[in-house]
Amino acid sequence: MREDPLPYMKQVALFEGFSDSELQLLSQVFRVRRFTPGEALAREGDAAPSFFVVVAGIVSVVKEVSPRVRQRLATIGRNRMLGQIPLIDGGRRPNTLEAAAPVIALECIRDDFERLFNANSPFAYKVLDFVVTDLSQRLRQTNRLLEELLANPGRTLSMVYDAFIEVGKSVHETGEFKAAGLR
Amino acid sequence: MDAKLYAKVLALVPLLKPLSPDEVDEIMAISKLLKVRKGVKVVEEGDEAEAMYILVEGSVQVTKMLPGGESTPLADLKAPTVFGEMALIDRERRSASVVTLTDTVLFQVNLQAFNELRARYRPAAFKMLRSIAPTLCGRLRGLNDRIGEFFKNPEANLAELEQQFLNRQLSVPGKPR
């Protein structure tokens, strides 16, 4: 039986400011999904028919560098969205999304979102606003990082060395590639 | 807006295609079409952001000032694309400069007015945001691929970074080698 997403929607900031009747309507396009640690919400390179809103738990964003090497790029928690890039450009999943702790997420199909957007739904507008803001912030952060790297190559190098020593240790000790955050 | 003018605007700025004639009118009311000659600084790093730009024709270079006062190019952009859109989200100062590499045609959108349309949930603003968003995604996908490339061959990339570091040390007078 389909689990009612409404109680979960009420716990998430993205749905704040909407009336009960609006939420009732929106609850028809969201599905409650549960993931156990290590389970993938989505895999890099796959078609991306949906996006997620995290209600509880932690999700790792992982770059599949090669079949044996995986680079964790970020961890995403409650209230955040996942899958914004393919939601906007219709492309494939740029990264694997993997539960790092038990996860409850709300999933929305891209076509349903497009339908809401084309019907001038304030919710779809709010999601778009949210997404554009998030994308811009990520670009700005990356530009800042680039700026730091360019301004201080000595520090960059020592940071990269430290990171690789840690990676080497982790490979040696656990046989697993776990990269440290490069910051 | 009459059909002829509408068609003309859409031909010039295809990003506005999802907008109806009335919605294009709304955007035109807060925008200007500018012809800018080659070699002009359109956006100055550190300035307050008052506009975002759709690059309609030509190309521009994005440059960033390093603490030493030296300017480094970050990217060359070719029409059709968007720049200055980062200011959409906050009132921070410009994070980089933009200089025209050729004679260009720019569609300049006033940010404050655009954000007012956004705050009023006007479809014109959101249809335009929807048009701009894939450009942001393209830039993030590009960065994501570069991260992947780096970790595919970390040793070679590290060696290259080291070389760049050494070259830089050598080129800055007064710094220890």
Short mmCIF file of C-alpha atoms in Angstrom, two decimals, chain A:
data_model
loop_
_atom_site.label_atom_id
_atom_site.label_comp_id
_atom_site.label_asym_id
_atom_site.label_seq_id
_atom_site.Cartn_x
_atom_site.Cartn_y
_atom_site.Cartn_z
CA MET A 1 0.00 0.00 0.00
CA ARG A 2 1.13 3.49 -0.83
CA GLU A 3 2.38 5.37 2.24
CA ASP A 4 0.89 8.86 2.64
CA PRO A 5 3.69 11.40 2.08
CA LEU A 6 1.77 14.26 3.72
CA PRO A 7 3.08 13.79 7.29
CA TYR A 8 6.66 13.79 5.93
CA MET A 9 6.04 16.81 3.73
CA LYS A 10 5.03 18.76 6.81
CA GLN A 11 8.50 18.13 8.29
CA VAL A 12 10.40 19.68 5.36
CA ALA A 13 11.17 23.38 4.84
CA LEU A 14 10.54 23.17 1.08
CA PHE A 15 6.85 22.65 1.74
CA GLU A 16 6.46 25.48 4.24
CA GLY A 17 4.05 28.25 3.35
CA PHE A 18 1.58 26.05 1.47
CA SER A 19 -2.00 25.58 2.62
CA ASP A 20 -3.33 22.16 3.62
CA SER A 21 -5.30 21.87 0.38
CA GLU A 22 -2.22 22.74 -1.70
CA LEU A 23 -0.18 20.15 0.22
CA GLN A 24 -2.92 17.60 -0.29
CA LEU A 25 -2.66 18.19 -4.04
CA LEU A 26 1.14 18.04 -4.01
CA SER A 27 1.15 14.84 -1.97
CA GLN A 28 -0.17 13.09 -5.09
CA VAL A 29 3.11 13.61 -6.95
CA PHE A 30 5.42 12.54 -4.10
CA ARG A 31 6.26 9.01 -3.02
CA VAL A 32 7.84 7.99 0.30
CA ARG A 33 11.07 6.05 -0.20
CA ARG A 34 13.20 4.33 2.45
CA PHE A 35 16.83 3.29 2.00
CA THR A 36 19.14 1.26 4.23
CA PRO A 37 22.80 2.27 4.73
CA GLY A 38 24.86 1.47 1.62
CA GLU A 39 21.78 1.30 -0.59
CA ALA A 40 21.78 3.54 -3.69
CA LEU A 41 18.98 6.06 -4.26
CA ALA A 42 20.35 6.51 -7.78
CA ARG A 43 23.42 5.48 -9.78
CA GLU A 44 25.82 7.66 -11.73
CA GLY A 45 25.24 7.47 -15.48
CA ASP A 46 21.66 6.19 -15.19
CA ALA A 47 18.71 8.03 -16.69
CA ALA A 48 17.23 10.36 -14.08
CA PRO A 49 13.46 10.38 -14.11
CA SER A 50 13.10 11.83 -10.60
CA PHE A 51 14.46 14.05 -7.83
CA PHE A 52 14.49 13.54 -4.04
CA VAL A 53 13.89 15.62 -0.94
CA VAL A 54 15.63 14.22 2.15
CA VAL A 55 13.31 13.98 5.16
CA ALA A 56 15.66 12.05 7.46
CA GLY A 57 19.11 10.47 7.34
CA ILE A 58 22.27 11.20 5.41
CA VAL A 59 23.03 10.65 1.74
CA SER A 60 26.54 10.49 0.25
CA VAL A 61 27.13 11.98 -3.18
CA VAL A 62 29.74 9.75 -4.81
CA LYS A 63 31.75 10.15 -8.02
CA GLU A 64 32.42 6.78 -9.68
CA VAL A 65 35.97 7.41 -10.86
CA SER A 66 36.60 3.84 -12.02
CA PRO A 67 35.11 0.44 -11.15
CA ARG A 68 37.46 0.29 -8.14
CA VAL A 69 37.77 3.92 -7.16
CA ARG A 70 34.98 6.00 -5.68
CA GLN A 71 35.31 9.60 -4.55
CA ARG A 72 32.84 10.97 -2.03
CA LEU A 73 32.01 14.55 -3.00
CA ALA A 74 29.51 15.59 -0.35
CA THR A 75 27.08 14.43 2.29
CA ILE A 76 23.53 15.72 2.18
CA GLY A 77 21.13 15.74 5.11
CA ARG A 78 17.59 16.59 6.04
CA ASN A 79 15.70 19.32 4.15
CA ARG A 80 18.03 19.19 1.14
CA MET A 81 17.19 18.25 -2.43
CA LEU A 82 19.01 15.67 -4.53
CA GLY A 83 18.99 15.30 -8.29
CA GLN A 84 18.60 18.97 -9.19
CA ILE A 85 20.91 18.91 -12.19
CA PRO A 86 19.04 16.22 -14.16
CA LEU A 87 15.75 17.74 -13.02
CA ILE A 88 16.74 20.92 -14.86
CA ASP A 89 18.62 19.61 -17.89
CA GLY A 90 17.05 16.18 -18.34
CA GLY A 91 20.50 14.57 -18.49
CA ARG A 92 21.83 11.48 -16.76
CA ARG A 93 22.76 11.19 -13.07
CA PRO A 94 26.12 12.96 -12.65
CA ASN A 95 26.84 11.07 -9.39
CA THR A 96 25.75 8.08 -7.36
CA LEU A 97 23.51 8.90 -4.40
CA GLU A 98 23.99 6.43 -1.56
CA ALA A 99 22.41 6.20 1.89
CA ALA A 100 25.08 6.73 4.57
CA ALA A 101 22.52 6.16 7.34
CA PRO A 102 18.88 5.00 7.20
CA VAL A 103 17.19 7.48 4.84
CA ILE A 104 13.62 8.59 4.35
CA ALA A 105 13.17 10.62 1.19
CA LEU A 106 10.32 11.99 -0.89
CA GLU A 107 10.64 11.24 -4.58
CA CYS A 108 9.01 13.25 -7.35
CA ILE A 109 8.96 12.24 -11.02
CA ARG A 110 10.40 14.86 -13.36
CA ASP A 111 7.40 14.72 -15.72
CA ASP A 112 5.07 15.49 -12.81
CA PHE A 113 7.25 18.43 -11.87
CA GLU A 114 7.16 19.69 -15.48
CA ARG A 115 3.37 19.41 -15.47
CA LEU A 116 3.18 21.46 -12.26
CA PHE A 117 5.58 24.02 -13.70
CA ASN A 118 3.61 24.36 -16.92
CA ALA A 119 0.44 24.85 -14.90
CA ASN A 120 2.19 27.82 -13.16
CA SER A 121 2.12 26.00 -9.80
CA PRO A 122 3.61 28.17 -7.04
CA PHE A 123 5.17 25.02 -5.63
CA ALA A 124 7.02 24.30 -8.87
CA TYR A 125 8.18 27.92 -8.88
CA LYS A 126 9.41 27.55 -5.32
CA VAL A 127 11.29 24.36 -6.19
CA LEU A 128 12.88 26.08 -9.18
CA ASP A 129 13.88 29.03 -7.00
CA PHE A 130 15.35 26.61 -4.48
CA VAL A 131 17.24 24.73 -7.20
CA VAL A 132 18.63 27.81 -8.94
CA THR A 133 19.76 29.23 -5.60
CA ASP A 134 21.44 25.96 -4.70
CA LEU A 135 23.17 25.65 -8.09
CA SER A 136 24.40 29.23 -7.92
CA GLN A 137 25.73 28.72 -4.40
CA ARG A 138 27.58 25.58 -5.46
CA LEU A 139 29.11 27.46 -8.39
CA ARG A 140 30.10 30.35 -6.17
CA GLN A 141 31.69 28.01 -3.60
CA THR A 142 33.62 26.23 -6.32
CA ASN A 143 34.82 29.53 -7.74
CA ARG A 144 35.94 30.58 -4.25
CA LEU A 145 37.83 27.33 -3.84
CA LEU A 146 39.46 27.83 -7.24
CA GLU A 147 40.40 31.34 -6.18
CA GLU A 148 42.02 30.02 -3.00
CA LEU A 149 43.86 27.33 -4.90
CA LEU A 150 45.21 29.83 -7.42
CA ALA A 151 46.13 32.37 -4.78
CA ASN A 152 47.98 29.91 -2.61
CA PRO A 153 49.43 27.01 -4.62
CA GLY A 154 51.86 26.08 -1.84
CA ARG A 155 49.04 25.45 0.60
CA THR A 156 47.09 23.65 -2.11
CA LEU A 157 49.95 21.27 -2.71
CA SER A 158 50.49 20.43 0.92
CA MET A 159 46.73 19.93 1.30
CA VAL A 160 46.65 17.58 -1.68
CA TYR A 161 49.67 15.67 -0.34
CA ASP A 162 47.97 15.29 3.06
CA ALA A 163 44.82 14.06 1.40
CA PHE A 164 46.70 11.49 -0.64
CA ILE A 165 48.63 10.21 2.37
CA GLU A 166 45.31 9.70 4.11
CA VAL A 167 43.87 7.96 1.06
CA GLY A 168 46.94 5.73 0.87
CA LYS A 169 46.54 4.84 4.54
CA SER A 170 42.88 4.01 4.06
CA VAL A 171 43.60 1.83 1.01
CA HIS A 172 46.36 0.08 2.91
CA GLU A 173 44.32 -0.49 6.05
CA THR A 174 40.89 -1.27 4.68
CA GLY A 175 41.50 -2.00 0.99
CA GLU A 176 38.95 0.68 0.27
CA PHE A 177 39.40 4.02 -1.45
CA LYS A 178 38.03 6.68 0.89
CA ALA A 179 39.20 10.13 -0.04
CA ALA A 180 39.46 12.85 2.55
CA GLY A 181 37.65 16.09 1.84
CA LEU A 182 40.01 18.32 -0.12
CA ARG A 183 39.55 21.44 1.97
#
